Tab-separated table of C-alpha atoms in Angstrom:
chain	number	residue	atom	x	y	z
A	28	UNK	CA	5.222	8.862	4.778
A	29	UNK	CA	6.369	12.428	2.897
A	30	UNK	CA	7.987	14.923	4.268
A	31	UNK	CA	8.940	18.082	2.347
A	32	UNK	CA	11.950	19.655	2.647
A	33	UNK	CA	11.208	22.691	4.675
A	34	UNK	CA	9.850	20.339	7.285
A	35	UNK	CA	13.704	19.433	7.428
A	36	UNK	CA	15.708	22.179	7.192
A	37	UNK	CA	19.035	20.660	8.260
A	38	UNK	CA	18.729	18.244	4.878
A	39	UNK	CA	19.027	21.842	2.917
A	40	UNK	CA	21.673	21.402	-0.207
A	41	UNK	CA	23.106	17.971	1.029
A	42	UNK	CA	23.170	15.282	-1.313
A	43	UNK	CA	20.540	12.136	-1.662
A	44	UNK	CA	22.593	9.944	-2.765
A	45	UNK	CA	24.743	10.157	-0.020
A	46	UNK	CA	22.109	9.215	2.768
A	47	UNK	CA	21.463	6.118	4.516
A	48	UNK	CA	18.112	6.025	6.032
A	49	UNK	CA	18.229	4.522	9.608
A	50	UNK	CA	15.902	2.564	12.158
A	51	UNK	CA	16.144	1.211	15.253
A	52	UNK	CA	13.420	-1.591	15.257
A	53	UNK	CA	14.280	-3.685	18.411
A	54	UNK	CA	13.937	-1.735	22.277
A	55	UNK	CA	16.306	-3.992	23.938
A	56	UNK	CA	18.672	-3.246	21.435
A	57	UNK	CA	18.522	0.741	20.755
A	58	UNK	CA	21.846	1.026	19.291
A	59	UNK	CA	21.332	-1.611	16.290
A	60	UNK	CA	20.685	0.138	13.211
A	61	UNK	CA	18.214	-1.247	10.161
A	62	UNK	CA	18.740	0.339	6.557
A	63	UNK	CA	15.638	1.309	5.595
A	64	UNK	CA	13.971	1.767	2.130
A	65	UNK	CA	13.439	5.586	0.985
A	66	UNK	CA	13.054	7.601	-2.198
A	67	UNK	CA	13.867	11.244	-2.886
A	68	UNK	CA	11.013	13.266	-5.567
A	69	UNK	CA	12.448	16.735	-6.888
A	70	UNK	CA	10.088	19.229	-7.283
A	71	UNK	CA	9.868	22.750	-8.922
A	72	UNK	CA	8.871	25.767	-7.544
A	73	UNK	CA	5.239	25.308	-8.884
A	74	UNK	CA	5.181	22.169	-6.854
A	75	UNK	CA	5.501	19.803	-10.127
A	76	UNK	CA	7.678	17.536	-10.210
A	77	UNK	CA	11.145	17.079	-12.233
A	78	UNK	CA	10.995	13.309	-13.740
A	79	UNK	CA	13.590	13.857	-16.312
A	80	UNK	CA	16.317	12.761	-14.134
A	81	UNK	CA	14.852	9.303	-13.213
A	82	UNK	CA	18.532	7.478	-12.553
A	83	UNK	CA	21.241	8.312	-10.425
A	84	UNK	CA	24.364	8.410	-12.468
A	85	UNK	CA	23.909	11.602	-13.218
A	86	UNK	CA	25.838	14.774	-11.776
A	87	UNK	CA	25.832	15.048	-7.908
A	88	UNK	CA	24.249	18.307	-8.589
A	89	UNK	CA	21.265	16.826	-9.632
A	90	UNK	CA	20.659	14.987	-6.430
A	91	UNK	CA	20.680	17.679	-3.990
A	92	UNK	CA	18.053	17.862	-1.517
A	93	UNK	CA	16.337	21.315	-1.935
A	94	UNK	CA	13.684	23.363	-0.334
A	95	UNK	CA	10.619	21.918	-2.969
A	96	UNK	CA	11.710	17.991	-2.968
A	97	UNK	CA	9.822	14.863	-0.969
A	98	UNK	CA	12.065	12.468	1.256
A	99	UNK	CA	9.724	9.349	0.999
A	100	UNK	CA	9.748	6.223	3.312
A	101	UNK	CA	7.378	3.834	4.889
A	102	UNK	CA	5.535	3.994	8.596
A	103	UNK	CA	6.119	0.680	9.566
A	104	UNK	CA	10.263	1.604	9.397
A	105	UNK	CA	9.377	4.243	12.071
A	106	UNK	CA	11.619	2.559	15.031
A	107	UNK	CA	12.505	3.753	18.599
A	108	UNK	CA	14.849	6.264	20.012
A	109	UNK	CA	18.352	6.033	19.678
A	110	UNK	CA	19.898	5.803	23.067
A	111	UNK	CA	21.903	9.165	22.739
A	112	UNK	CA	24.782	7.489	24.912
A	113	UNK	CA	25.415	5.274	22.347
A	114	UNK	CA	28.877	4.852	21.174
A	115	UNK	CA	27.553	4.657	17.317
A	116	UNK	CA	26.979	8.774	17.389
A	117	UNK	CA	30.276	9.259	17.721
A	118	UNK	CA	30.587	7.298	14.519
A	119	UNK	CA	27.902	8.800	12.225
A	120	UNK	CA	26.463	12.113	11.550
A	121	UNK	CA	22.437	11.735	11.615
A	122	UNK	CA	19.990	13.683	11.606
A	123	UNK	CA	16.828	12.708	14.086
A	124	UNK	CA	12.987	12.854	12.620
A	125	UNK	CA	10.536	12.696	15.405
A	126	UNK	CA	7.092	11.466	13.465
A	127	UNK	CA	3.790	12.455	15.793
A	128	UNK	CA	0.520	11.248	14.274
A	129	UNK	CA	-2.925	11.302	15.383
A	130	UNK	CA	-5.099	7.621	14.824
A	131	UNK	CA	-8.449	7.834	14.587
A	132	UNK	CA	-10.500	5.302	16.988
A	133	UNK	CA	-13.165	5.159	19.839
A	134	UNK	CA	-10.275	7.480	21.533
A	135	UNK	CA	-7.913	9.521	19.698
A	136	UNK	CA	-4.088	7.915	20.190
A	137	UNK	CA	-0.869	9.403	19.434
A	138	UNK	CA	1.639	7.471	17.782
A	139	UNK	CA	5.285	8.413	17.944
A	140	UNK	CA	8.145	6.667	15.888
A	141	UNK	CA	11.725	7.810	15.181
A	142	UNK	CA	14.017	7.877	11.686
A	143	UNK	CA	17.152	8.355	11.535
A	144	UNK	CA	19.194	9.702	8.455
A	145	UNK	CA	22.878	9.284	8.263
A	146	UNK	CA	24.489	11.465	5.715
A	147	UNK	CA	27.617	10.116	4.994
A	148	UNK	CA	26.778	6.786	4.414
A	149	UNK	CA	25.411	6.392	0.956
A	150	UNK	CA	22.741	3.936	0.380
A	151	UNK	CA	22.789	2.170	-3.245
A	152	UNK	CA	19.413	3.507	-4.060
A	153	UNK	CA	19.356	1.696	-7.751
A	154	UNK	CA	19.252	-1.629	-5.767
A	155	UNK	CA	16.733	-0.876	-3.088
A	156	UNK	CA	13.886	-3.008	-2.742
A	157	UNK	CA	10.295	-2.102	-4.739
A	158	UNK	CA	7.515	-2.240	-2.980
A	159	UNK	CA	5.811	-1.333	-6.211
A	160	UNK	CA	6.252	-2.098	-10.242
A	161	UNK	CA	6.057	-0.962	-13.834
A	162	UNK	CA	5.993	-3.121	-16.740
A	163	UNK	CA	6.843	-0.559	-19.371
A	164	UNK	CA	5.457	-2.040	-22.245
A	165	UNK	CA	2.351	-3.215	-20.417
A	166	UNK	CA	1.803	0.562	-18.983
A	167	UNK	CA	0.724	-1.311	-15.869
A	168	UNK	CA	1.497	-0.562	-12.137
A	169	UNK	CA	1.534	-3.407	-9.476
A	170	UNK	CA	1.859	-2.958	-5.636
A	171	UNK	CA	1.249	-6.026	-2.964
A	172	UNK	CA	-2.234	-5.473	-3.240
A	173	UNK	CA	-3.778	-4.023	-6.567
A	174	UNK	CA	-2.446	-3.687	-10.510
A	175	UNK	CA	-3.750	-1.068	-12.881
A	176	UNK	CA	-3.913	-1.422	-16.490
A	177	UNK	CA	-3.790	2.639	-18.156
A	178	UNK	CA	-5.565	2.935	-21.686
A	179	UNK	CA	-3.732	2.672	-24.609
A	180	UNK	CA	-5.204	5.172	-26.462
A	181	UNK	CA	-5.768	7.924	-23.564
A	182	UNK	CA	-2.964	6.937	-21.071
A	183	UNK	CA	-4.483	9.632	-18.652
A	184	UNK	CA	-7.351	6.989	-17.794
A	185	UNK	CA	-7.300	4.279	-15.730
A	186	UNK	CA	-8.681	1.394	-17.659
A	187	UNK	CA	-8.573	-1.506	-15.698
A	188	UNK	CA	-8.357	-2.722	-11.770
A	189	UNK	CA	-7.551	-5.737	-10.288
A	190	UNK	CA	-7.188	-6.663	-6.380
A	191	UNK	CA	-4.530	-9.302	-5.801
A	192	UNK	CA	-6.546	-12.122	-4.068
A	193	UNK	CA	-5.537	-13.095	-0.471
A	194	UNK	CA	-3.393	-16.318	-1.796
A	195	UNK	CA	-0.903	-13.776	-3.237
A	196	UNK	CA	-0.505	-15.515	-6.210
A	197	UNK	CA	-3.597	-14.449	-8.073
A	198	UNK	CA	-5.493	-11.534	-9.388
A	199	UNK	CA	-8.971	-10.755	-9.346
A	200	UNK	CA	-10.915	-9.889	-12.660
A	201	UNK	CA	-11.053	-6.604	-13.454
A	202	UNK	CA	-13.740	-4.527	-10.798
A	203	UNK	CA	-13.986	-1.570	-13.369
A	204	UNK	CA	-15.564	-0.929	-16.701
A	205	UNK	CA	-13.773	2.471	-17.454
A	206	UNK	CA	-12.603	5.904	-15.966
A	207	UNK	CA	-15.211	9.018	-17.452
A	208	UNK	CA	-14.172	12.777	-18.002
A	209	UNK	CA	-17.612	14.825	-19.189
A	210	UNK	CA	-17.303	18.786	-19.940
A	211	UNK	CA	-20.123	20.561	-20.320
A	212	UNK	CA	-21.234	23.883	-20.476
A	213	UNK	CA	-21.453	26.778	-23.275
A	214	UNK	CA	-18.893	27.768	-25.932
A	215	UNK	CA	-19.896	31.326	-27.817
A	216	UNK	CA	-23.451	30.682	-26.114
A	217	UNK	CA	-23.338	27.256	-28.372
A	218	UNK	CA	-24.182	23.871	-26.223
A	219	UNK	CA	-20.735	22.555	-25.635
A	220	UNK	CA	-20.438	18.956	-24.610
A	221	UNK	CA	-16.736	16.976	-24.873
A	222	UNK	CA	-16.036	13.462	-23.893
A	223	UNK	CA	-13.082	10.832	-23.558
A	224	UNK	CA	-13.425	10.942	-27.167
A	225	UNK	CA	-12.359	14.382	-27.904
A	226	UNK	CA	-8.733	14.139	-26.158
A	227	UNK	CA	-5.689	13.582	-27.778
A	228	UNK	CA	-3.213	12.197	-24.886
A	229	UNK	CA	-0.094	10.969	-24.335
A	230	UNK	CA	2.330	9.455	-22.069
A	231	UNK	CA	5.430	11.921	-21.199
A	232	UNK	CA	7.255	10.296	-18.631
A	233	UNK	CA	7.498	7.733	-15.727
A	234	UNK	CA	9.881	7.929	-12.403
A	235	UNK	CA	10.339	4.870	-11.293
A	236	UNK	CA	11.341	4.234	-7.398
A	237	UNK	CA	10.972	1.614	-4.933
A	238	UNK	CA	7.884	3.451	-2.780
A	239	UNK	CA	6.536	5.508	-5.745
A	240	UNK	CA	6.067	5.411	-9.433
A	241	UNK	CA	5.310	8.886	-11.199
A	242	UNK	CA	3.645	8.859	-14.255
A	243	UNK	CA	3.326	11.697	-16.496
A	244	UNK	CA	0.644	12.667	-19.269
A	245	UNK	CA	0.125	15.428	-22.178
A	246	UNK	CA	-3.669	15.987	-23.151
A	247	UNK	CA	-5.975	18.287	-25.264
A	248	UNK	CA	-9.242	18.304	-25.608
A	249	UNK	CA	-10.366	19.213	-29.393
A	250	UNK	CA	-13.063	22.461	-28.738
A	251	UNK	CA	-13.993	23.235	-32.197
A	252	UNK	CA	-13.393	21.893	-35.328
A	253	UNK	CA	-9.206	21.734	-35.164
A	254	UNK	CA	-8.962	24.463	-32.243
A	255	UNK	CA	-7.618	22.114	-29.681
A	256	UNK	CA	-7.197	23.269	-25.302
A	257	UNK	CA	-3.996	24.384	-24.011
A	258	UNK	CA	-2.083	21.090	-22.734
A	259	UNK	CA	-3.267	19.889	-19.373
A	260	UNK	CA	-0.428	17.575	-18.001
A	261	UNK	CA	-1.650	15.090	-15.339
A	262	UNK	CA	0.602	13.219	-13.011
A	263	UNK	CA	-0.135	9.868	-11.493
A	264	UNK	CA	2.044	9.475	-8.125
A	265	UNK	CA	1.478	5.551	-7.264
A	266	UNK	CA	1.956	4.217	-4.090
A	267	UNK	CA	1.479	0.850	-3.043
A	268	UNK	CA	-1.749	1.277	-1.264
A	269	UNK	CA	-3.214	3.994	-3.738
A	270	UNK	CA	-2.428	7.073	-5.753
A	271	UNK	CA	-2.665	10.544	-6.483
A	272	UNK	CA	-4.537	11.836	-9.904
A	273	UNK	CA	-2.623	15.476	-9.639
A	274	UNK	CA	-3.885	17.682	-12.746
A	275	UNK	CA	-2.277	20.608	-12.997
A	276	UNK	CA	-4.404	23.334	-15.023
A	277	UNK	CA	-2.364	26.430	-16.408
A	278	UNK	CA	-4.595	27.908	-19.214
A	279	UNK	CA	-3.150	31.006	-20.124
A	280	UNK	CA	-6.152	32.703	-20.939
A	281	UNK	CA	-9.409	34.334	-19.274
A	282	UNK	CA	-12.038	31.244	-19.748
A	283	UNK	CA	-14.813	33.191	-19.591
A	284	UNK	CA	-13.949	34.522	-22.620
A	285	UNK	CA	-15.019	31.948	-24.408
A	286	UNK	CA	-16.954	29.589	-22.437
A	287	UNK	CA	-19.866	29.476	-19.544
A	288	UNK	CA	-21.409	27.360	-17.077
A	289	UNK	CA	-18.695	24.863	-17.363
A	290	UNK	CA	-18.888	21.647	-15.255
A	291	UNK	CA	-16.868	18.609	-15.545
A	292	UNK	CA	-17.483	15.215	-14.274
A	293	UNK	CA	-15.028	13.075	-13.355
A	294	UNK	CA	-16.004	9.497	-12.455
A	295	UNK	CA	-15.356	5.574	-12.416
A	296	UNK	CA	-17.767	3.350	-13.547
A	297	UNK	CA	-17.777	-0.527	-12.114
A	298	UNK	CA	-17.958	-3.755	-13.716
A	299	UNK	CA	-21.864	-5.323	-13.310
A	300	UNK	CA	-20.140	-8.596	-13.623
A	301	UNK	CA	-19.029	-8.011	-9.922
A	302	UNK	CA	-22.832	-7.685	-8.087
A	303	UNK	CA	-22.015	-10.479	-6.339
A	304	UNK	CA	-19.176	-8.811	-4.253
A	305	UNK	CA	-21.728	-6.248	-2.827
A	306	UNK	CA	-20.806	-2.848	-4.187
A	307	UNK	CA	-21.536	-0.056	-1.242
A	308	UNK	CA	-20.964	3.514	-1.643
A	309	UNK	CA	-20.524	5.396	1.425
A	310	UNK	CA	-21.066	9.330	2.047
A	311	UNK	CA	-19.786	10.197	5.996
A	312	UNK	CA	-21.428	13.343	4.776
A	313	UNK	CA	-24.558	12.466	5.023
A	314	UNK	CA	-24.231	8.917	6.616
A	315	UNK	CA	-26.036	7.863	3.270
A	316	UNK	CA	-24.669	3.538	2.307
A	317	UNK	CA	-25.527	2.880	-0.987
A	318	UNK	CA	-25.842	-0.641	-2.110
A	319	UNK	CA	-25.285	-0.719	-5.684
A	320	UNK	CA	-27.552	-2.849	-7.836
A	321	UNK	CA	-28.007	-1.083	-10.932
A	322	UNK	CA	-30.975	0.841	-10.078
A	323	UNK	CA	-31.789	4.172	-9.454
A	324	UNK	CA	-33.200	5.165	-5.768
A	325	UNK	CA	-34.532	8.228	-4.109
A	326	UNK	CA	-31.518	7.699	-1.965
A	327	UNK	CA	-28.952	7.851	-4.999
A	328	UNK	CA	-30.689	11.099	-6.790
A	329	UNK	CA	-30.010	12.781	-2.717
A	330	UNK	CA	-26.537	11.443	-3.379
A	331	UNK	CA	-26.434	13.594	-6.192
A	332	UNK	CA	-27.067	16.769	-4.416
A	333	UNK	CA	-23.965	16.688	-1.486
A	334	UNK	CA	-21.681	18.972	-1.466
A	335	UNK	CA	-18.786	17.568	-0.760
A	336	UNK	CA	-14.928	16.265	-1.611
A	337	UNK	CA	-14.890	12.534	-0.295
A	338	UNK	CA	-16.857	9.316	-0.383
A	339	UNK	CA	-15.850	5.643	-0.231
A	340	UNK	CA	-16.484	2.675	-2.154
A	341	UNK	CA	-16.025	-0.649	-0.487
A	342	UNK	CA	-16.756	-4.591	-1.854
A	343	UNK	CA	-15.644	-7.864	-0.197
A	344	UNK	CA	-13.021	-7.243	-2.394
A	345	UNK	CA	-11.532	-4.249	-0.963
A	346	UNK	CA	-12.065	-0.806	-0.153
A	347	UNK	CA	-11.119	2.315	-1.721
A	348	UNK	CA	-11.191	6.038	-0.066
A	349	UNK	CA	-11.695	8.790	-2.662
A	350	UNK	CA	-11.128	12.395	-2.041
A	351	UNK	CA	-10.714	15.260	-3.893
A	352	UNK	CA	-8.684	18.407	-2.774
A	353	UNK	CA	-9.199	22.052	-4.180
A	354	UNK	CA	-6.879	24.924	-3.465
A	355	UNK	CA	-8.084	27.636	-1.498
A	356	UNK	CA	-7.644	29.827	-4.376
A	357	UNK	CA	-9.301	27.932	-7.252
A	358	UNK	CA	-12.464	28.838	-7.523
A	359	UNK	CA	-15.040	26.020	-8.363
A	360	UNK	CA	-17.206	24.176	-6.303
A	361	UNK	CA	-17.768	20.117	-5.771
A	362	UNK	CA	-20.338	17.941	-4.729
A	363	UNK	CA	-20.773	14.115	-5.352
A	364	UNK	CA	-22.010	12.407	-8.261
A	365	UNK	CA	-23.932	8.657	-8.655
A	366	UNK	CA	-25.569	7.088	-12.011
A	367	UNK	CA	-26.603	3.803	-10.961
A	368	UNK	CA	-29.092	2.499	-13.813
A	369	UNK	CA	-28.476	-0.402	-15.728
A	370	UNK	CA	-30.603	0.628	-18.490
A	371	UNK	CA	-28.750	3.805	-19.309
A	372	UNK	CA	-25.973	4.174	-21.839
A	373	UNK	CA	-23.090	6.667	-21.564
A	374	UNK	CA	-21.433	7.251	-25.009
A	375	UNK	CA	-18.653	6.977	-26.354
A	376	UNK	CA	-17.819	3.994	-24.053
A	377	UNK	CA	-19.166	0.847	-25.546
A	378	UNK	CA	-20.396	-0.605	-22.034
A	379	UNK	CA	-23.681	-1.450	-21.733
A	380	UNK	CA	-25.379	0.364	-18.895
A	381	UNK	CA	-24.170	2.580	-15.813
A	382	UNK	CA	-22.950	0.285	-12.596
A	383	UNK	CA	-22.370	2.339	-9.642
A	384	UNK	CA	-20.784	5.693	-12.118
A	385	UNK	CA	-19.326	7.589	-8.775
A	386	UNK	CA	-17.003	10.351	-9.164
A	387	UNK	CA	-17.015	14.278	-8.498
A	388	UNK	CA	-19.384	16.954	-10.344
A	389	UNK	CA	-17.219	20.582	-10.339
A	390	UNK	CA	-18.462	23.546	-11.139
A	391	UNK	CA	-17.385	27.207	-11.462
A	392	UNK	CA	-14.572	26.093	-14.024
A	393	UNK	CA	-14.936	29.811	-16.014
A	394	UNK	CA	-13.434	31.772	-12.978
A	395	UNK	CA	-10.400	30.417	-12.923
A	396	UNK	CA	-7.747	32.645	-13.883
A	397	UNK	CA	-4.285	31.715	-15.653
A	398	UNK	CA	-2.096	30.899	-12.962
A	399	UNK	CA	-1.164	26.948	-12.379
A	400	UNK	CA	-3.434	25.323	-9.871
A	401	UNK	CA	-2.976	21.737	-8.482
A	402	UNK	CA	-6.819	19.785	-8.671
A	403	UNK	CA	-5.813	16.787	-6.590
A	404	UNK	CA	-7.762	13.401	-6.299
A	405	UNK	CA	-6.314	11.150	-3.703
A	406	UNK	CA	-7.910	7.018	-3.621
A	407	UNK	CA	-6.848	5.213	-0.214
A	408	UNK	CA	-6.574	1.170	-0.538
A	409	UNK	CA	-7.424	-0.413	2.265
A	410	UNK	CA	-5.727	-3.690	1.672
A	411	UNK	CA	-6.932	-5.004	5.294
A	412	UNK	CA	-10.540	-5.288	3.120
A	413	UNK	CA	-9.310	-7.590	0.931
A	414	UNK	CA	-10.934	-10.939	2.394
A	415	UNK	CA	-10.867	-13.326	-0.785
């Protein structure tokens, strides 16, 4: 769960590190209090966020709660109601968060659940239980139920996945071959085509936390000869039962400029070692479910041509929900994008062949003005897939 901090306007200027966060877990006893795990994620104005304070014994200043942060926590530590007779109030000053969410079924249920934050109690956040990891060295995340291995020569790609196997003690092999980024379009009315190959990237900075890990990257794409793109800094906000790929594009100039019919593909491409786990993409689109085999279809060239911002891709491994979110006021256009043909090679990536190559095609990237926009793609684990 995230809540901003306008949704909570009584949090306003007090301090983080001064907050216990309360539930009350058992009905027939609504005046017992649980410490629950939470996480507080500053943000700017421009909604990115401010990882160069990533410990706690710093000043106080630096922990106040203010109108552009995240309080974080989990849904199952949403508890019950605090009997408001209760002797404890008189003890503690808390503030009440009613949470009201909608589950999708046969019938559409409400679900209600209460948190409680006291605010002069101060929870030692250092020594909170992780529900997620970083091995520093490694540049690898693990949660409960996946790990992911980022490249070490462009740390803004996702090189590797691996689902933890249902004896909790083992991972699977790796499900992926690599993460693609394709530009293409025209530069000075020249063909202009760029690949993983042409960025220079680097790793910034990583907030560690017990519910989410925040992992920063620089990159540049080389255009011409030494002329290299404005930096484009990419966050990766990890959570243990997915992520967010935020890239946050603030190119100071007019693109169209110097550049026209600009597209970019953005995509993952699977390991063919893994046919045996039956690979299915899914479009609720246009109720298209792809099995993926390594050979093109009539059915995966339609895929091609739907416009849209979500699909899925599930195995007996797992299942992972992709979706991509555009600001209302950045002007290019998605729709989905499949290459699933064995036969064909994708330079620069020295894998043979294209297994299941899903991602997003965008479009319309010359309109964009210079302003900082937010181009957010979300993946959803769905760890109760994961069967072996």
């Amino acid at each position: 769960m995230v809540i901003s901090a306008h949704e909570i306007p009584e949090l306003s200027g007090t301090n983080a590190i001064k907050w216990s966060l309360l539930s009350v877990l058992n009905k027939t006893q609504p005046s017992f209090f649980q410490k629950s795990i939470f996480q507080v994620d500053h943000k700017d104005a421009q909604g990115r966020y401010i990882l160069n304070n990533n410990t706690l014994n710093g000043p106080e200043g630096a922990h106040v709660f203010k109108s552009n942060d995240e309080l974080v926590f989990r849904k199952k530590d949403l508890g019950y109601r605090l009997n408001h007779s209760s002797a404890l109030l008189e003890k503690k000053s808390l503030i009440e968060i009613k949470i009201t969410s909608d589950s999708a079924g046969l019938e559409k249920n409400t679900e209600t659940g209460w948190i409680y934050i006291a605010l002069n109690e101060s929870t030692d956040l250092n020594v909170q239980k992780k529900v997620i990891s970083y091995e520093t060295e490694q540049d690898i995340i693990s949660s409960p139920f996946f790990k992911i291995v980022f490249s070490k020569e462009k740390p803004f790609l996702l090189d590797a996945f691996h689902w933890r196997l249902s004896d909790g003690s083992r991972w699977s092999h790796d499900v992926t071959d690599t993460m693609k980024i394709r530009h293409i379009g025209q530069f000075l009315g020249f063909p202009f085509r760029r690949t993983d190959d042409d960025y220079f990237s680097r790793l910034v900075d990583v907030k560690q936390g017990p519910l989410r890990i925040i992992r920063r990257t620089e990159n540049k794409v080389k255009v011409f000869w030494k002329l290299k793109s404005p930096a484009l800094y990419i966050d990766y906000i990890m959570m243990p039962d997915g992520f967010v790929m935020d890239s946050m594009v603030d190119i100071p100039f007019k693109i169209s400029f110097f550049f026209s019919d600009l597209s970019t593909v953005t995509t993952m491409d699977w390991n063919n070692a893994f046919e045996n786990t039956a690979l299915i993409i899914h479009s609720s689109d246009s109720r298209l479910n792809l099995p993926i085999d390594g050979r093109p279809s009539d059915d995966k060239r339609k895929f091609n041509q739907i416009v849209a911002q979500e699909f899925s891709v599930s195995s007996s491994l797992g299942l992972f929900d992709v979706r991509l979110a555009i600001p209302d006021d950045f002007p290019i256009r998605s729709q989905l994008y499949l290459n699933d043909d064995l036969k064909e090679l994708d330079p620069p990536e020295h894998y043979p062949g294209q297994f299941g190559n899903v991602g997003f095609k965008t479009t319309g990237w010359e309109n964009i003005n210079s302003k900082l926009h937010h181009l957010k793609f979300t993946v959803c684990v769905d760890q109760n897939a994961v069967n072996q």
